[in-house]
Amino acid sequence: MPALALAAAALIALALPIPLQVAGYSYFVTVAFLVILNAMLGVGWNVIGGWAGQFDFGPNVFFAVGAYVAALLAVHLALSPWLGLVAGVGAAVVICAVLTWPITQLRGHYFAIATVAIWMIAQPIGATWELINGSRGLFLPLRPATGPLDAVVSLRFPGRSKALAFYYVILVLFAVTLVLLRMVDRSKLGFYFRAIRDDQEGAEGIGIDSRLYKVIARSITAAVFAAAGVVYAFWALAVFPEQVLDLNWSTFPMMATVVGGIGSLWGPVVGAVLLIPISQLMGATLGAGPLAGRGIDLVVYGVIIMLVAALRPNGLLSLPWRAWGRRLVGRRR
Amino acid sequence: MTALLEVDGCTKRFGGLVANHDVTLAIEPGEIVGLIGPNGAGKTTLFNCISGRLHADEGRIRFAGADITRLGADRICHLGVARTWQIVRAFGRMTVLDNVMCGAFGRTNRTSEARVRARRLLDFTGLAGHEPVLAANLTLADKKRLEIARALATQPRLLLLDEAMSGLTPLETAAAVDLVRRIHAELGLAICVVEHVMEVVMPLSHRVVVLDHGEKIAEGEPRDIVRNELVIRAYLGDRYGAGR
Amino acid sequence: MTLVLQAVVNGLEMGLVYALVAVGLAIIWGLMEMINFAHGELLMLGMFGAWWFSTTLHLDPLLAIPPVALVMFGVGRLIYTLLMRRVQRGETFAQIFATIGLFFFLQNSAVAAFTSDYRFVEGGLLSRLSGINLHLAGLSVGLPLLIAGALALVLFLALYLLVERTEFGLALQATSEDREAAMLVGIRPQRMFAVAWGLGAALVAVAGAILANFFAAYPQVGFPFTVLAYAIVALGGFGSILGTLLAALLVGVVQSVTVVYLPPAFKDAFVFASYLLIGLLRPQGLFGKF
């Protein structure tokens, strides 16, 4: 992405929610929070899906791991969410590596169904495990922050400032994720992931341990999902199994990635920025009023998705943006 | 002097089909060995067993003294065996430079170093100038060149070339032969070439091994091999051999 | 012990119906290697079809099978020609994306048309036979499910013969093996894909019409069946129609035996646990060709 566009995007991301907040539209700030959350999940999923080319339908399991680990530590040990973030990410990476290693001997669709299998097994465990309170869910302890510093350390923000504060929290995490993933993309790991995607046997022939690097790729995805899960838990103030294991945590990032353009670092961001507001807008307009509850908004949403897929199966980044940009600049001169 | 590669009684079956039967051969350091035989003779299967893509059912394969019979392809590559493929396996959606860098990363973790090495090999193999091209958009001859460059980037001691010249025009073939000669002369690698075109293998190889129906039927210097009756029969059929 | 045996018998009966649910996917996904996230929504349409047929026309829901099959064959073809044919040009992931859109569209169109209420098919032959059990060696076999299973089996075998024994089936398999080679011998791949989608949609909708006799129809009913169908096809092995049948029976048995010992929430978890176990022992599925 050209530096100019990147700077503009960063500026918009930083400044946009402030007028919304001031004008009292904190609902839209929450939408912005969801956009960044899903963009973050999208770039995370892109590592296993877009770079390493493996069908992963169950990354939401690690979203749940992150949410639960941080929530448990907060409930039982009164630990700060930031320490919970470290622990949640660490736990997700370890669990992901242990679970993914055996299934990497499966290829293609068989691997994909194995990731679904892990999710399907996680659901009843989440619903019945007493340690995490089963389907009754875990509630984070409520206590007002003692000051601005405590608010940041314990992620407790009073009243109307909550939406804005959490927006910046997720924005910071997202920025860190982007920087780290950009480093991964340009390192040996990034090269090896794409080599495995393009030709697994060819990759093994030049010394790449495909199973090991698939595990690493999926663990990176798991780490990103877990980090997002931790923030989500403290934002929602409660963790329910059916909520954190919801299929949408897997499909939305996947959809954002495909809409934007799979494999490129920025594809999922473009996709999330488009998809989430559209779905929220649909919900707020068509989903309200006399037709509320009849799913009209989601019918239209489905049609939009199908149209994008049929017209641009390789994502919106596959459009000739660069040429358009050049033409635009040329005209101005 | 102990051989670089020793294949000792290698047998490989696919169900009822015996692709390799009791094949024994050795490759010395710095040697060019031609592996020839009619289609379906088991040449590629033998390559696959040596490079770890398949595992031999019986027999032992040693490389530089280490038993590699049951090692995976990636481990064998790290020990110093690199290969190319009969049907090219270039990483199509990556650039030419990135393809070769993937090979170079086998010996270094640093991106800058991998890039320097990859550029050097692209120069060596005559692909300089194609760096930003996607591998999928190369011609067949350039794809095969790219595979050689990528294999060389892993810094092998033995290079296995599986029909690196098939499907090329005479001009391209000559260039490929020249490349193999230069790899041998300038990098000092041992090379094993699989080819079923005799005219290519004979002038190139120091020694030739002939496979037919999965078995080794002859081995020797090229000028002896072209006169070997079993070889002639394998290539031209029994009638020719019997009618002599 | 009798309890377990009884569970096995029930599971086999259910497995026959699952086979019909999964075989449509075995064609679209297993044979033609296209992903359909909205498979269960086609089943849901079949259920609503049978419900609508029996409540408005006051005919037995089983009689809805031929019209449902016919209409859904057309719907399947339409999905291919309007949507998937274009999506096929892109990455495989685009197919997931497109069919998620289809999933939203079909499910919520059903909400719009029928609301999210549960709809029960009443007065049909199978519901009048409910409670009638055949007794055999101390085990009881529910008659309605037995009839449904037999019906599913007949349809399944017809499809098996169609794919394995007819020229059309051969053309279908050739297209799945090598699209370009198929074109060389005069097969038009896009037509094959369209027919495969038609067949797949018709079969799963018929399964839905049968299931409507036992389960309530509602817009969200499909997704669990989608997940289960994917497990069955992968378990049976890609491209193996008969493998799908055996895997479906296995899944039915695993589900009903699990419920004997554990809360019902675990029944699908055990299906997937067996998938993982079998997958790790036999990575190409039970009867896969590769």
PDB file of N, CA and C in Angstrom, chain C residues 128-161:
ATOM      1  N   ARG C 128     -49.008 -40.795  11.243  1.00  0.00           N
ATOM      2  CA  ARG C 128     -50.080 -41.672  11.736  1.00  0.00           C
ATOM      3  C   ARG C 128     -49.544 -43.029  12.183  1.00  0.00           C
ATOM      4  N   LEU C 129     -48.412 -43.416  11.608  1.00  0.00           N
ATOM      5  CA  LEU C 129     -47.818 -44.697  11.992  1.00  0.00           C
ATOM      6  C   LEU C 129     -46.936 -44.571  13.224  1.00  0.00           C
ATOM      7  N   SER C 130     -46.744 -43.336  13.723  1.00  0.00           N
ATOM      8  CA  SER C 130     -45.789 -43.164  14.814  1.00  0.00           C
ATOM      9  C   SER C 130     -46.272 -43.915  16.044  1.00  0.00           C
ATOM     10  N   GLY C 131     -45.324 -44.452  16.763  1.00  0.00           N
ATOM     11  CA  GLY C 131     -45.665 -45.267  17.920  1.00  0.00           C
ATOM     12  C   GLY C 131     -45.763 -46.741  17.584  1.00  0.00           C
ATOM     13  N   ILE C 132     -45.875 -47.054  16.288  1.00  0.00           N
ATOM     14  CA  ILE C 132     -45.914 -48.464  15.907  1.00  0.00           C
ATOM     15  C   ILE C 132     -44.496 -48.987  15.754  1.00  0.00           C
ATOM     16  N   ASN C 133     -44.180 -49.999  16.508  1.00  0.00           N
ATOM     17  CA  ASN C 133     -42.825 -50.538  16.468  1.00  0.00           C
ATOM     18  C   ASN C 133     -42.853 -51.992  16.036  1.00  0.00           C
ATOM     19  N   LEU C 134     -41.846 -52.365  15.277  1.00  0.00           N
ATOM     20  CA  LEU C 134     -41.659 -53.784  14.983  1.00  0.00           C
ATOM     21  C   LEU C 134     -40.748 -54.344  16.063  1.00  0.00           C
ATOM     22  N   HIS C 135     -41.083 -55.537  16.577  1.00  0.00           N
ATOM     23  CA  HIS C 135     -40.220 -56.101  17.609  1.00  0.00           C
ATOM     24  C   HIS C 135     -39.443 -57.264  17.044  1.00  0.00           C
ATOM     25  N   LEU C 136     -38.153 -57.232  17.299  1.00  0.00           N
ATOM     26  CA  LEU C 136     -37.290 -58.240  16.713  1.00  0.00           C
ATOM     27  C   LEU C 136     -36.185 -58.549  17.713  1.00  0.00           C
ATOM     28  N   ALA C 137     -36.173 -59.769  18.217  1.00  0.00           N
ATOM     29  CA  ALA C 137     -35.131 -60.215  19.149  1.00  0.00           C
ATOM     30  C   ALA C 137     -34.955 -59.231  20.296  1.00  0.00           C
ATOM     31  N   GLY C 138     -36.071 -58.776  20.846  1.00  0.00           N
ATOM     32  CA  GLY C 138     -36.011 -57.896  22.004  1.00  0.00           C
ATOM     33  C   GLY C 138     -35.733 -56.446  21.662  1.00  0.00           C
ATOM     34  N   LEU C 139     -35.492 -56.149  20.372  1.00  0.00           N
ATOM     35  CA  LEU C 139     -35.251 -54.765  19.971  1.00  0.00           C
ATOM     36  C   LEU C 139     -36.467 -54.252  19.236  1.00  0.00           C
ATOM     37  N   SER C 140     -36.765 -52.972  19.437  1.00  0.00           N
ATOM     38  CA  SER C 140     -37.910 -52.442  18.716  1.00  0.00           C
ATOM     39  C   SER C 140     -37.429 -51.467  17.653  1.00  0.00           C
ATOM     40  N   VAL C 141     -38.074 -51.562  16.503  1.00  0.00           N
ATOM     41  CA  VAL C 141     -37.696 -50.723  15.369  1.00  0.00           C
ATOM     42  C   VAL C 141     -38.905 -49.875  15.015  1.00  0.00           C
ATOM     43  N   GLY C 142     -38.730 -48.544  15.127  1.00  0.00           N
ATOM     44  CA  GLY C 142     -39.845 -47.657  14.810  1.00  0.00           C
ATOM     45  C   GLY C 142     -40.208 -47.736  13.333  1.00  0.00           C
ATOM     46  N   LEU C 143     -41.474 -47.960  13.060  1.00  0.00           N
ATOM     47  CA  LEU C 143     -41.888 -48.164  11.672  1.00  0.00           C
ATOM     48  C   LEU C 143     -41.723 -46.923  10.787  1.00  0.00           C
ATOM     49  N   PRO C 144     -42.126 -45.729  11.261  1.00  0.00           N
ATOM     50  CA  PRO C 144     -42.009 -44.560  10.377  1.00  0.00           C
ATOM     51  C   PRO C 144     -40.570 -44.319   9.929  1.00  0.00           C
ATOM     52  N   LEU C 145     -39.644 -44.399  10.881  1.00  0.00           N
ATOM     53  CA  LEU C 145     -38.252 -44.146  10.536  1.00  0.00           C
ATOM     54  C   LEU C 145     -37.737 -45.245   9.611  1.00  0.00           C
ATOM     55  N   LEU C 146     -38.266 -46.456   9.806  1.00  0.00           N
ATOM     56  CA  LEU C 146     -37.849 -47.575   8.955  1.00  0.00           C
ATOM     57  C   LEU C 146     -38.284 -47.325   7.512  1.00  0.00           C
ATOM     58  N   ILE C 147     -39.518 -46.861   7.362  1.00  0.00           N
ATOM     59  CA  ILE C 147     -40.014 -46.561   6.009  1.00  0.00           C
ATOM     60  C   ILE C 147     -39.180 -45.440   5.394  1.00  0.00           C
ATOM     61  N   ALA C 148     -38.925 -44.409   6.204  1.00  0.00           N
ATOM     62  CA  ALA C 148     -38.130 -43.281   5.709  1.00  0.00           C
ATOM     63  C   ALA C 148     -36.749 -43.759   5.301  1.00  0.00           C
ATOM     64  N   GLY C 149     -36.163 -44.617   6.137  1.00  0.00           N
ATOM     65  CA  GLY C 149     -34.827 -45.130   5.845  1.00  0.00           C
ATOM     66  C   GLY C 149     -34.827 -45.937   4.562  1.00  0.00           C
ATOM     67  N   ALA C 150     -35.849 -46.767   4.392  1.00  0.00           N
ATOM     68  CA  ALA C 150     -35.925 -47.595   3.190  1.00  0.00           C
ATOM     69  C   ALA C 150     -36.047 -46.706   1.952  1.00  0.00           C
ATOM     70  N   LEU C 151     -36.858 -45.671   2.070  1.00  0.00           N
ATOM     71  CA  LEU C 151     -37.035 -44.730   0.968  1.00  0.00           C
ATOM     72  C   LEU C 151     -35.702 -44.060   0.620  1.00  0.00           C
ATOM     73  N   ALA C 152     -35.001 -43.643   1.675  1.00  0.00           N
ATOM     74  CA  ALA C 152     -33.702 -43.002   1.479  1.00  0.00           C
ATOM     75  C   ALA C 152     -32.742 -43.964   0.796  1.00  0.00           C
ATOM     76  N   LEU C 153     -32.779 -45.206   1.232  1.00  0.00           N
ATOM     77  CA  LEU C 153     -31.858 -46.208   0.683  1.00  0.00           C
ATOM     78  C   LEU C 153     -32.113 -46.419  -0.807  1.00  0.00           C
ATOM     79  N   VAL C 154     -33.399 -46.487  -1.168  1.00  0.00           N
ATOM     80  CA  VAL C 154     -33.742 -46.695  -2.574  1.00  0.00           C
ATOM     81  C   VAL C 154     -33.217 -45.537  -3.418  1.00  0.00           C
ATOM     82  N   LEU C 155     -33.476 -44.297  -2.948  1.00  0.00           N
ATOM     83  CA  LEU C 155     -33.001 -43.125  -3.687  1.00  0.00           C
ATOM     84  C   LEU C 155     -31.482 -43.114  -3.781  1.00  0.00           C
ATOM     85  N   PHE C 156     -30.879 -43.489  -2.678  1.00  0.00           N
ATOM     86  CA  PHE C 156     -29.414 -43.502  -2.621  1.00  0.00           C
ATOM     87  C   PHE C 156     -28.845 -44.482  -3.645  1.00  0.00           C
ATOM     88  N   LEU C 157     -29.425 -45.667  -3.672  1.00  0.00           N
ATOM     89  CA  LEU C 157     -28.914 -46.675  -4.606  1.00  0.00           C
ATOM     90  C   LEU C 157     -29.152 -46.259  -6.052  1.00  0.00           C
ATOM     91  N   ALA C 158     -30.298 -45.605  -6.294  1.00  0.00           N
ATOM     92  CA  ALA C 158     -30.564 -45.120  -7.648  1.00  0.00           C
ATOM     93  C   ALA C 158     -29.470 -44.146  -8.059  1.00  0.00           C
ATOM     94  N   LEU C 159     -29.118 -43.265  -7.137  1.00  0.00           N
ATOM     95  CA  LEU C 159     -28.077 -42.298  -7.464  1.00  0.00           C
ATOM     96  C   LEU C 159     -26.739 -42.995  -7.665  1.00  0.00           C
ATOM     97  N   TYR C 160     -26.464 -43.977  -6.814  1.00  0.00           N
ATOM     98  CA  TYR C 160     -25.213 -44.713  -6.920  1.00  0.00           C
ATOM     99  C   TYR C 160     -25.092 -45.336  -8.309  1.00  0.00           C
ATOM    100  N   LEU C 161     -26.187 -45.955  -8.762  1.00  0.00           N
ATOM    101  CA  LEU C 161     -26.164 -46.570 -10.086  1.00  0.00           C
ATOM    102  C   LEU C 161     -25.992 -45.510 -11.171  1.00  0.00           C
TER     103      LEU C 161
END
